[in-house]
Amino acid sequence: MFNEMMMNDEVREPYRALVDWMEASGPETLQQKRLEAETLFRKIGITFAVYGEGGDPERLIPFDLIPRIFTATEWRKLERGVKQRARALNTFLYDVYHNAEIIKAGIIPADLVFRNAAFEPAVIGIDPPRKVYSHIVGVDVVRVGPDDFYVLEDNCRTPSGVSYMLENREIMMRMFPELFSKLRIEPVESYPDMLHKTLKSIAPKRCDREPNIVVLTPGAMNSAYYEHSFLADQMGVELVEGQDLFVSEGRVYMRTTRGPARVDVIYRRIDDAFIDPLCFRPDSVLGVPGLMNVYRSGGVAICSAPGAGVADDKAIYTYVPDMIRFYLGQEPILNNVPTWKCANPDDLKYVLENLGELVVKEVHGSGGYGMLVGPASTKEEQATYAERIKADPGDFIAQPTLALSACPTFVESGIAPRHVDFRPFCLVGDDIRLTPGGLTRVAMREGSLVVNSSQGGGVKDTWIMAE
C-alpha cells in the first residue's frame, strides 16, 4: 500500500513540517490533544445515529487529530476531475429525463436506466432551474499511489459528511493554532456561503424576489440530523420538517408565527419516496402533499432534484467515463475502479469464481452495508453471498480489492497507518464550485478497508497546501 506520509523510509515533503512539530511536541502532548478533541466533539454534539444495534443510537464519530495532506498540485488534479464528473453526471440526468440521446446512441442500455429503482418517471420532461438535477455531488476518491487516484463511487442525491469537514477544521484550528499560523493551508469555512450562493442561484423561474431557502429534514431521529441543523444554522435559513410546509395556489409556504411565508428553494435531506405522498409513497408523513406539482410548474426548486439518484447507481457508475466522452468530448481525468457487472454472464462467472479476492456491492447499497469484502470473509460467508448474487445478478457489481493508501493515525498503540478515502463536495448551480478540502474517512481498525462511520470508521481533517 502507498503510505501518504512516508516513501522510501523518508517523510514526504507535504508532511515534513507536521512531523517536525509532532516530534518536538512528544507523545504526551498528542495524547492530551486527542482527549481535548474528544471532549470538544462531545460538547458540540457532533454525532451520528446507528439504529438496530441496541443501546444508545447516538454515536460520537471517531476523530483522528493527525490531518491528511494534499499538495496544491495534487489538489488541482482532483478539483478538475471532480468538476468534470459533476458536469457529466448532470448532463446525463437532464438527457435521460428528456431525449435520452446516450441511450439512443447505444452507450448505456435502456433497461439499466428506465427499470432502475432510482429512476423517477414523475420527473420526465421537467426542466429544473439551470438544467441542474444534482446540486451537491459527493465523489468518493481513493488513492493507490503517488499519482494514482480512482473514483470509487458517486453520490448525487444527498451526500452527507460536510459538517464533519467543517467541524474537523474548527477543532484543529483551536488545538493547533501554531501550525495554522506557520503553514499555508487552504480554508474550508467558506463552504456554507458557497452552498447558500448555489441555492440562491437555482431559484425557480417564478421567483420574483430574493429567494427564501429552507432545509427540509425528516426530523431528529434521522442519522444525519446534526448535519441538517448545522448547515441550516450556518447558512442562516430555516430548518423545517414536512409538517411545517404546505401547498396553496401553486406555491409552497412555511408556517410561521407571523403567518405563511413563501418558500422558493428547498434543500431536501429526505429520500425521493417520502417527498410528496401524492406523487410517491402515499403513506409518507415526512413530505409535503402537492410539492411535485409546484416543482413541475416552476414554483419551487428542489435541491437535489427527485430522480437524481439514477446517476449514482453503482451499475450506472461503470458508464461515467463513457458519459464524459459522449457529453463533454473529453477523456476522464479521474478513472473508475475496474468493475465487473454481475448482470453480464461473463462477469458473473468471473465474480463467482473469485469471490475471495473481490469486493462485491449491491448496486443500490450505501453506508458500507450489504457488501462482501472477499479477503476478509470466510468461505461460509462467501457461499451465502454467492447465493444472493445468483438470485439477482443485476443487483450486484464487483471490484478488485485495492491497496488503498494509508495515512498516519493516532490509535491505542500509538501512531500507525490506516486506510483512508476522500469525499470532496462539489456544488453545481450558476457555476461549479469546490471547496479546497473534503471529508477524509479513515478505517480505524487495523487492516480494515471499510471507512464508513456506520461501520466503525472515523474522520480526519484534510489540508490542501496553498502554492
Short mmCIF file of C-alpha atoms in Angstrom, two decimals:
data_model
loop_
_atom_site.label_atom_id
_atom_site.label_comp_id
_atom_site.label_asym_id
_atom_site.label_seq_id
_atom_site.Cartn_x
_atom_site.Cartn_y
_atom_site.Cartn_z
CA MET A 1 0.00 0.00 0.00
CA PHE A 2 1.05 3.60 -0.55
CA ASN A 3 1.89 5.38 2.70
CA GLU A 4 0.99 9.04 2.16
CA MET A 5 3.45 10.27 4.80
CA MET A 6 6.44 8.00 4.14
CA MET A 7 8.22 6.99 0.93
CA ASN A 8 11.46 5.02 0.81
CA ASP A 9 11.80 5.43 4.58
CA GLU A 10 11.73 9.21 4.28
CA VAL A 11 8.99 11.67 5.16
CA ARG A 12 7.25 13.02 2.06
CA GLU A 13 7.56 16.79 1.68
CA PRO A 14 3.89 17.66 2.37
CA TYR A 15 4.18 16.09 5.82
CA ARG A 16 7.64 17.38 6.81
CA ALA A 17 6.52 20.38 8.90
CA LEU A 18 3.82 18.29 10.60
CA VAL A 19 6.26 15.52 11.50
CA ASP A 20 8.78 18.04 12.85
CA TRP A 21 6.07 19.53 15.06
CA MET A 22 4.89 16.10 16.27
CA GLU A 23 8.44 15.03 17.15
CA ALA A 24 9.05 18.29 19.00
CA SER A 25 5.75 18.02 20.90
CA GLY A 26 6.15 14.41 22.02
CA PRO A 27 3.56 11.64 22.52
CA GLU A 28 2.22 13.05 25.80
CA THR A 29 1.16 16.30 24.13
CA LEU A 30 -0.50 14.41 21.28
CA GLN A 31 -2.41 12.20 23.72
CA GLN A 32 -3.58 15.28 25.62
CA LYS A 33 -4.71 16.93 22.39
CA ARG A 34 -6.55 13.76 21.42
CA LEU A 35 -8.53 13.80 24.67
CA GLU A 36 -9.27 17.52 24.22
CA ALA A 37 -10.62 16.84 20.73
CA GLU A 38 -12.92 14.11 22.01
CA THR A 39 -14.20 16.43 24.74
CA LEU A 40 -14.91 19.16 22.17
CA PHE A 41 -16.83 16.72 19.96
CA ARG A 42 -18.96 15.72 22.93
CA LYS A 43 -19.60 19.33 24.00
CA ILE A 44 -20.55 20.43 20.49
CA GLY A 45 -22.67 17.32 19.98
CA ILE A 46 -21.06 16.10 16.75
CA THR A 47 -22.76 12.75 16.43
CA PHE A 48 -24.38 10.36 14.01
CA ALA A 49 -27.00 7.72 14.69
CA VAL A 50 -26.91 3.95 14.18
CA TYR A 51 -30.17 2.12 14.74
CA GLY A 52 -30.82 -1.58 15.20
CA GLU A 53 -27.70 -2.42 17.22
CA GLY A 54 -29.09 -1.81 20.70
CA GLY A 55 -28.01 0.77 23.25
CA ASP A 56 -27.86 4.49 22.62
CA PRO A 57 -28.13 5.05 18.84
CA GLU A 58 -26.26 8.38 19.11
CA ARG A 59 -22.58 7.78 18.46
CA LEU A 60 -19.58 10.08 18.73
CA ILE A 61 -17.75 9.80 15.43
CA PRO A 62 -14.08 8.84 15.97
CA PHE A 63 -11.90 11.86 15.15
CA ASP A 64 -8.22 11.46 14.36
CA LEU A 65 -6.13 14.54 15.05
CA ILE A 66 -3.37 13.76 12.51
CA PRO A 67 -4.51 15.50 9.31
CA ARG A 68 -4.34 14.19 5.78
CA ILE A 69 -2.34 16.48 3.50
CA PHE A 70 -2.54 17.11 -0.26
CA THR A 71 -0.17 19.34 -2.21
CA ALA A 72 -1.55 22.12 -4.40
CA THR A 73 -0.62 20.09 -7.49
CA GLU A 74 -2.46 17.00 -6.25
CA TRP A 75 -5.50 19.13 -5.43
CA ARG A 76 -5.60 20.72 -8.88
CA LYS A 77 -5.91 17.29 -10.46
CA LEU A 78 -8.64 16.24 -8.03
CA GLU A 79 -10.52 19.51 -8.49
CA ARG A 80 -10.51 19.28 -12.28
CA GLY A 81 -11.55 15.63 -12.19
CA VAL A 82 -14.40 16.13 -9.72
CA LYS A 83 -15.79 19.14 -11.59
CA GLN A 84 -15.61 17.24 -14.88
CA ARG A 85 -17.51 14.35 -13.32
CA ALA A 86 -20.19 16.60 -11.79
CA ARG A 87 -20.75 18.28 -15.16
CA ALA A 88 -21.10 14.95 -16.98
CA LEU A 89 -23.44 13.46 -14.37
CA ASN A 90 -25.79 16.44 -14.53
CA THR A 91 -25.81 16.37 -18.33
CA PHE A 92 -26.65 12.66 -18.15
CA LEU A 93 -29.54 13.33 -15.77
CA TYR A 94 -31.04 16.02 -17.99
CA ASP A 95 -30.63 13.75 -21.00
CA VAL A 96 -32.32 10.63 -19.57
CA TYR A 97 -35.30 12.66 -18.37
CA HIS A 98 -35.66 14.26 -21.82
CA ASN A 99 -34.36 12.88 -25.14
CA ALA A 100 -32.18 10.02 -23.83
CA GLU A 101 -29.60 10.57 -26.54
CA ILE A 102 -26.98 8.46 -24.74
CA ILE A 103 -29.37 5.51 -24.80
CA LYS A 104 -30.28 6.05 -28.46
CA ALA A 105 -26.55 6.03 -29.21
CA GLY A 106 -26.30 2.56 -27.67
CA ILE A 107 -23.83 3.61 -24.99
CA ILE A 108 -25.96 2.77 -21.94
CA PRO A 109 -28.63 0.01 -22.00
CA ALA A 110 -32.17 1.39 -21.73
CA ASP A 111 -33.20 -1.15 -19.09
CA LEU A 112 -30.35 -0.08 -16.83
CA VAL A 113 -31.87 3.41 -16.71
CA PHE A 114 -35.61 3.09 -17.18
CA ARG A 115 -36.01 -0.01 -14.98
CA ASN A 116 -33.70 1.38 -12.34
CA ALA A 117 -35.34 1.76 -8.92
CA ALA A 118 -33.90 5.29 -8.64
CA PHE A 119 -35.37 6.46 -11.98
CA GLU A 120 -38.47 8.59 -11.34
CA PRO A 121 -40.98 8.69 -14.22
CA ALA A 122 -42.68 11.63 -12.50
CA VAL A 123 -39.64 13.78 -13.36
CA ILE A 124 -39.67 13.09 -17.11
CA GLY A 125 -39.85 16.34 -19.06
CA ILE A 126 -39.32 18.64 -16.07
CA ASP A 127 -36.81 21.42 -16.69
CA PRO A 128 -35.15 22.25 -13.35
CA PRO A 129 -33.52 25.67 -12.97
CA ARG A 130 -30.26 25.85 -14.97
CA LYS A 131 -30.93 22.23 -16.07
CA VAL A 132 -29.21 21.01 -12.92
CA TYR A 133 -30.52 17.93 -11.13
CA SER A 134 -27.70 17.15 -8.69
CA HIS A 135 -26.60 20.35 -6.97
CA ILE A 136 -24.30 18.69 -4.42
CA VAL A 137 -22.15 15.91 -5.81
CA GLY A 138 -20.04 13.92 -3.38
CA VAL A 139 -17.37 11.97 -5.25
CA ASP A 140 -15.64 9.25 -3.24
CA VAL A 141 -11.98 9.07 -4.26
CA VAL A 142 -9.33 6.53 -3.27
CA ARG A 143 -5.60 6.69 -3.78
CA VAL A 144 -3.28 3.77 -4.54
CA GLY A 145 -0.03 5.54 -5.42
CA PRO A 146 1.74 8.91 -5.57
CA ASP A 147 -0.16 9.94 -8.70
CA ASP A 148 -2.90 7.30 -8.86
CA PHE A 149 -6.41 8.33 -7.85
CA TYR A 150 -9.60 6.40 -8.59
CA VAL A 151 -13.28 7.23 -8.16
CA LEU A 152 -14.91 4.58 -6.01
CA GLU A 153 -18.48 5.89 -6.35
CA ASP A 154 -20.59 8.99 -6.93
CA ASN A 155 -23.22 10.45 -4.59
CA CYS A 156 -25.77 12.61 -6.41
CA ARG A 157 -28.75 12.63 -4.03
CA THR A 158 -27.99 13.97 -0.57
CA PRO A 159 -24.30 13.23 0.19
CA SER A 160 -23.57 13.65 3.87
CA GLY A 161 -20.44 14.44 5.84
CA VAL A 162 -19.72 18.07 5.02
CA SER A 163 -20.49 19.14 8.59
CA TYR A 164 -17.65 16.89 9.76
CA MET A 165 -15.33 18.57 7.26
CA LEU A 166 -16.16 21.95 8.77
CA GLU A 167 -16.14 20.89 12.42
CA ASN A 168 -12.89 18.94 11.98
CA ARG A 169 -11.21 22.11 10.77
CA GLU A 170 -12.70 24.24 13.55
CA ILE A 171 -11.38 21.88 16.21
CA MET A 172 -7.96 21.55 14.58
CA MET A 173 -7.59 25.34 14.45
CA ARG A 174 -8.47 25.57 18.13
CA MET A 175 -5.96 22.91 19.15
CA PHE A 176 -3.06 23.64 16.77
CA PRO A 177 -3.09 27.40 16.11
CA GLU A 178 0.70 27.43 15.78
CA LEU A 179 0.56 25.02 12.84
CA PHE A 180 -2.07 27.08 11.04
CA SER A 181 -0.07 30.26 11.55
CA LYS A 182 3.09 28.57 10.26
CA LEU A 183 1.68 26.64 7.28
CA ARG A 184 -0.30 27.91 4.28
CA ILE A 185 -3.42 25.74 4.49
CA GLU A 186 -6.38 26.48 2.23
CA PRO A 187 -9.50 27.45 4.25
CA VAL A 188 -12.78 25.48 4.10
CA GLU A 189 -15.03 27.74 6.18
CA SER A 190 -16.47 29.36 3.05
CA TYR A 191 -18.48 26.22 2.23
CA PRO A 192 -21.77 27.35 3.87
CA ASP A 193 -21.60 30.65 1.97
CA MET A 194 -20.85 28.78 -1.27
CA LEU A 195 -23.76 26.42 -0.62
CA HIS A 196 -26.07 29.37 0.09
CA LYS A 197 -24.92 31.10 -3.10
CA THR A 198 -25.55 27.92 -5.09
CA LEU A 199 -29.05 27.50 -3.64
CA LYS A 200 -29.89 31.15 -4.41
CA SER A 201 -28.70 30.66 -7.98
CA ILE A 202 -31.24 27.88 -8.62
CA ALA A 203 -34.29 29.94 -7.61
CA PRO A 204 -37.27 28.89 -9.79
CA LYS A 205 -38.36 30.90 -12.79
CA ARG A 206 -41.45 32.16 -10.94
CA CYS A 207 -39.36 33.62 -8.10
CA ASP A 208 -39.53 37.42 -8.39
CA ARG A 209 -37.61 38.36 -5.25
CA GLU A 210 -34.71 37.34 -3.01
CA PRO A 211 -35.33 33.57 -2.72
CA ASN A 212 -36.45 32.14 0.60
CA ILE A 213 -34.46 28.95 1.28
CA VAL A 214 -35.20 26.16 3.75
CA VAL A 215 -33.54 22.87 4.72
CA LEU A 216 -36.09 20.03 4.79
CA THR A 217 -35.21 17.31 7.30
CA PRO A 218 -37.00 14.05 8.21
CA GLY A 219 -36.53 15.03 11.86
CA ALA A 220 -34.34 14.48 14.87
CA MET A 221 -34.39 10.68 14.53
CA ASN A 222 -32.50 10.81 11.23
CA SER A 223 -28.88 9.65 11.42
CA ALA A 224 -27.63 12.90 9.81
CA TYR A 225 -29.88 15.30 11.73
CA TYR A 226 -26.88 17.04 13.30
CA GLU A 227 -25.69 17.96 9.83
CA HIS A 228 -29.13 19.20 8.73
CA SER A 229 -29.38 21.58 11.69
CA PHE A 230 -25.72 22.59 11.41
CA LEU A 231 -25.99 23.61 7.74
CA ALA A 232 -29.27 25.48 8.26
CA ASP A 233 -27.68 27.40 11.12
CA GLN A 234 -24.50 28.15 9.15
CA MET A 235 -26.49 29.46 6.16
CA GLY A 236 -28.94 31.41 8.31
CA VAL A 237 -32.00 29.65 6.88
CA GLU A 238 -34.90 27.79 8.47
CA LEU A 239 -34.73 24.08 9.28
CA VAL A 240 -38.16 22.59 8.60
CA GLU A 241 -39.98 19.28 8.61
CA GLY A 242 -42.69 18.30 6.17
CA GLN A 243 -45.43 19.32 8.58
CA ASP A 244 -44.04 22.88 8.59
CA LEU A 245 -44.74 23.30 4.86
CA PHE A 246 -47.91 23.31 2.80
CA VAL A 247 -49.01 23.96 -0.78
CA SER A 248 -51.51 26.62 -1.76
CA GLU A 249 -52.37 28.10 -5.17
CA GLY A 250 -49.29 26.69 -6.88
CA ARG A 251 -46.80 27.79 -4.24
CA VAL A 252 -45.07 26.25 -1.23
CA TYR A 253 -45.44 28.04 2.09
CA MET A 254 -43.88 27.68 5.52
CA ARG A 255 -45.96 28.01 8.67
CA THR A 256 -44.57 30.74 10.93
CA THR A 257 -45.79 32.68 13.95
CA ARG A 258 -46.30 35.66 11.62
CA GLY A 259 -48.36 33.72 9.12
CA PRO A 260 -47.47 31.81 5.94
CA ALA A 261 -44.09 32.60 4.34
CA ARG A 262 -43.48 31.61 0.74
CA VAL A 263 -40.63 29.16 0.11
CA ASP A 264 -38.64 29.26 -3.13
CA VAL A 265 -35.81 26.76 -2.70
CA ILE A 266 -35.90 23.54 -0.69
CA TYR A 267 -32.62 21.82 0.20
CA ARG A 268 -34.13 18.47 0.94
CA ARG A 269 -32.45 15.83 3.08
CA ILE A 270 -35.19 13.22 2.72
CA ASP A 271 -35.38 10.43 0.16
CA ASP A 272 -37.38 10.68 -3.06
CA ALA A 273 -40.02 8.21 -1.90
CA PHE A 274 -41.05 10.45 1.01
CA ILE A 275 -41.02 13.89 -0.64
CA ASP A 276 -44.67 14.02 -1.73
CA PRO A 277 -47.30 11.45 -0.68
CA LEU A 278 -49.50 12.46 -3.62
CA CYS A 279 -46.77 11.52 -6.10
CA PHE A 280 -44.64 8.89 -4.39
CA ARG A 281 -45.29 6.83 -1.24
CA PRO A 282 -48.85 7.62 -0.11
CA ASP A 283 -48.07 6.66 3.48
CA SER A 284 -45.29 9.23 3.86
CA VAL A 285 -45.73 11.72 6.67
CA LEU A 286 -42.31 13.29 6.08
CA GLY A 287 -43.03 15.12 2.85
CA VAL A 288 -45.31 17.84 1.53
CA PRO A 289 -48.53 16.89 -0.30
CA GLY A 290 -48.62 18.56 -3.72
CA LEU A 291 -44.93 19.55 -3.71
CA MET A 292 -44.20 17.86 -7.06
CA ASN A 293 -46.95 19.80 -8.83
CA VAL A 294 -45.40 23.07 -7.66
CA TYR A 295 -41.94 21.85 -8.70
CA ARG A 296 -43.24 20.83 -12.12
CA SER A 297 -44.83 24.26 -12.68
CA GLY A 298 -41.68 26.17 -11.70
CA GLY A 299 -42.99 27.45 -8.37
CA VAL A 300 -40.21 25.94 -6.24
CA ALA A 301 -36.73 24.49 -6.73
CA ILE A 302 -35.65 21.26 -5.04
CA CYS A 303 -32.01 20.50 -4.28
CA SER A 304 -31.19 17.85 -5.33
CA ALA A 305 -33.95 17.06 -7.79
CA PRO A 306 -36.07 13.94 -7.35
CA GLY A 307 -34.73 11.22 -9.60
CA ALA A 308 -31.10 12.34 -9.35
CA GLY A 309 -30.23 9.03 -7.73
CA VAL A 310 -30.26 7.18 -11.05
CA ALA A 311 -26.87 8.80 -11.75
CA ASP A 312 -25.17 7.36 -8.66
CA ASP A 313 -26.43 3.81 -9.02
CA LYS A 314 -23.38 1.55 -8.85
CA ALA A 315 -24.25 -0.11 -12.17
CA ILE A 316 -24.58 3.31 -13.86
CA TYR A 317 -21.24 4.26 -12.28
CA THR A 318 -19.44 1.95 -14.70
CA TYR A 319 -20.59 4.16 -17.59
CA VAL A 320 -19.47 7.55 -16.22
CA PRO A 321 -16.23 7.56 -18.28
CA ASP A 322 -18.43 6.99 -21.37
CA MET A 323 -20.66 9.89 -20.28
CA ILE A 324 -17.64 12.18 -20.09
CA ARG A 325 -16.59 11.22 -23.60
CA PHE A 326 -20.14 11.40 -25.03
CA TYR A 327 -21.29 14.68 -23.47
CA LEU A 328 -18.06 16.60 -22.96
CA GLY A 329 -15.81 15.21 -25.68
CA GLN A 330 -13.03 14.72 -23.12
CA GLU A 331 -11.09 11.88 -21.57
CA PRO A 332 -11.77 11.27 -17.88
CA ILE A 333 -9.30 13.00 -15.57
CA LEU A 334 -10.13 10.60 -12.72
CA ASN A 335 -10.56 6.94 -13.66
CA ASN A 336 -13.10 4.50 -12.30
CA VAL A 337 -12.07 1.47 -10.31
CA PRO A 338 -12.21 -1.56 -12.68
CA THR A 339 -15.66 -3.06 -12.18
CA TRP A 340 -17.39 -6.32 -13.07
CA LYS A 341 -21.14 -6.08 -13.72
CA CYS A 342 -22.78 -9.26 -12.48
CA ALA A 343 -25.65 -8.73 -14.94
CA ASN A 344 -23.12 -9.67 -17.62
CA PRO A 345 -22.84 -13.50 -17.78
CA ASP A 346 -19.06 -13.48 -18.33
CA ASP A 347 -18.55 -11.02 -15.46
CA LEU A 348 -20.87 -13.07 -13.24
CA LYS A 349 -18.85 -16.22 -13.89
CA TYR A 350 -15.60 -14.44 -13.02
CA VAL A 351 -17.02 -12.91 -9.84
CA LEU A 352 -18.44 -16.19 -8.53
CA GLU A 353 -15.11 -17.91 -9.18
CA ASN A 354 -13.10 -15.19 -7.42
CA LEU A 355 -15.27 -14.02 -4.53
CA GLY A 356 -12.40 -14.42 -2.09
CA GLU A 357 -10.38 -11.74 -3.91
CA LEU A 358 -13.06 -9.16 -4.72
CA VAL A 359 -15.21 -6.52 -3.04
CA VAL A 360 -18.85 -7.11 -4.03
CA LYS A 361 -21.53 -4.45 -3.56
CA GLU A 362 -25.26 -4.06 -4.03
CA VAL A 363 -25.90 -1.55 -6.82
CA HIS A 364 -28.34 0.35 -4.58
CA GLY A 365 -26.38 -0.13 -1.35
CA SER A 366 -24.83 2.59 0.81
CA GLY A 367 -23.16 3.14 4.16
CA GLY A 368 -20.96 0.06 3.84
CA TYR A 369 -23.94 -2.24 4.34
CA GLY A 370 -24.72 -5.25 2.16
CA MET A 371 -21.18 -5.67 0.81
CA LEU A 372 -18.70 -8.52 0.86
CA VAL A 373 -15.01 -7.81 1.32
CA GLY A 374 -13.65 -11.06 -0.08
CA PRO A 375 -10.20 -11.21 1.59
CA ALA A 376 -11.77 -10.51 4.99
CA SER A 377 -14.62 -13.02 4.61
CA THR A 378 -14.98 -16.70 5.47
CA LYS A 379 -15.78 -19.49 3.00
CA GLU A 380 -19.23 -19.75 4.56
CA GLU A 381 -19.88 -16.02 4.11
CA GLN A 382 -18.74 -16.24 0.50
CA ALA A 383 -21.05 -19.18 -0.18
CA THR A 384 -24.02 -17.36 1.33
CA TYR A 385 -23.25 -14.21 -0.64
CA ALA A 386 -22.86 -16.23 -3.85
CA GLU A 387 -26.44 -17.44 -3.48
CA ARG A 388 -27.61 -13.85 -3.16
CA ILE A 389 -25.77 -12.90 -6.34
CA LYS A 390 -27.20 -15.86 -8.26
CA ALA A 391 -30.73 -14.93 -7.19
CA ASP A 392 -30.44 -11.46 -8.76
CA PRO A 393 -27.14 -10.89 -10.61
CA GLY A 394 -28.15 -7.44 -11.85
CA ASP A 395 -28.27 -6.21 -8.28
CA PHE A 396 -24.51 -6.59 -7.77
CA ILE A 397 -21.19 -5.28 -9.04
CA ALA A 398 -17.69 -6.34 -8.02
CA GLN A 399 -14.36 -4.57 -7.85
CA PRO A 400 -10.79 -5.63 -7.10
CA THR A 401 -9.59 -5.27 -3.54
CA LEU A 402 -7.48 -2.15 -3.97
CA ALA A 403 -4.47 -1.46 -1.79
CA LEU A 404 -5.93 1.82 -0.51
CA SER A 405 -3.41 4.39 0.58
CA ALA A 406 -2.82 4.82 4.29
CA CYS A 407 -2.27 7.86 6.48
CA PRO A 408 -0.71 8.07 9.94
CA THR A 409 -3.45 7.69 12.53
CA PHE A 410 -3.48 8.01 16.31
CA VAL A 411 -4.61 4.62 17.68
CA GLU A 412 -4.45 2.99 21.10
CA SER A 413 -0.99 1.58 20.47
CA GLY A 414 0.41 4.87 19.19
CA ILE A 415 0.65 6.18 15.62
CA ALA A 416 0.04 3.63 12.85
CA PRO A 417 -1.03 3.70 9.18
CA ARG A 418 -4.74 3.24 8.48
CA HIS A 419 -6.57 3.10 5.15
CA VAL A 420 -8.42 6.24 4.02
CA ASP A 421 -10.72 7.56 1.31
CA PHE A 422 -11.75 11.10 0.41
CA ARG A 423 -15.06 12.82 -0.37
CA PRO A 424 -14.92 16.37 -1.78
CA PHE A 425 -18.26 18.18 -2.09
CA CYS A 426 -18.93 19.78 -5.48
CA LEU A 427 -21.64 22.45 -5.71
CA VAL A 428 -23.45 22.90 -9.03
CA GLY A 429 -25.67 25.89 -9.83
CA ASP A 430 -24.84 29.03 -11.79
CA ASP A 431 -21.25 27.81 -11.53
CA ILE A 432 -19.40 24.68 -10.36
CA ARG A 433 -17.77 25.34 -7.00
CA LEU A 434 -15.46 23.16 -4.97
CA THR A 435 -14.15 23.98 -1.50
CA PRO A 436 -10.41 23.19 -1.24
CA GLY A 437 -10.86 20.27 1.12
CA GLY A 438 -13.30 17.50 1.86
CA LEU A 439 -14.06 14.65 4.21
CA THR A 440 -11.29 12.14 4.77
CA ARG A 441 -12.71 8.96 6.24
CA VAL A 442 -10.38 6.50 7.95
CA ALA A 443 -10.77 2.81 8.74
CA MET A 444 -9.81 2.80 12.41
CA ARG A 445 -9.46 -0.99 12.63
CA GLU A 446 -6.10 -2.41 11.56
CA GLY A 447 -6.30 -3.92 8.09
CA SER A 448 -9.89 -2.80 7.52
CA LEU A 449 -10.85 -1.20 4.19
CA VAL A 450 -14.31 -0.07 5.38
CA VAL A 451 -14.25 3.64 6.24
CA ASN A 452 -17.99 4.27 6.77
CA SER A 453 -18.87 5.79 10.15
CA SER A 454 -21.74 3.30 10.48
CA GLN A 455 -19.12 0.53 10.29
CA GLY A 456 -16.69 1.96 12.85
CA GLY A 457 -14.80 4.36 10.59
CA GLY A 458 -13.53 7.75 11.72
CA VAL A 459 -12.71 11.13 10.18
CA LYS A 460 -9.69 13.38 9.69
CA ASP A 461 -9.15 16.99 8.79
CA THR A 462 -7.92 17.37 5.21
CA TRP A 463 -5.28 20.00 4.47
CA ILE A 464 -4.78 21.39 0.97
CA MET A 465 -1.48 23.23 0.94
CA ALA A 466 -1.53 26.59 -0.86
CA GLU A 467 1.03 27.36 -3.56
#
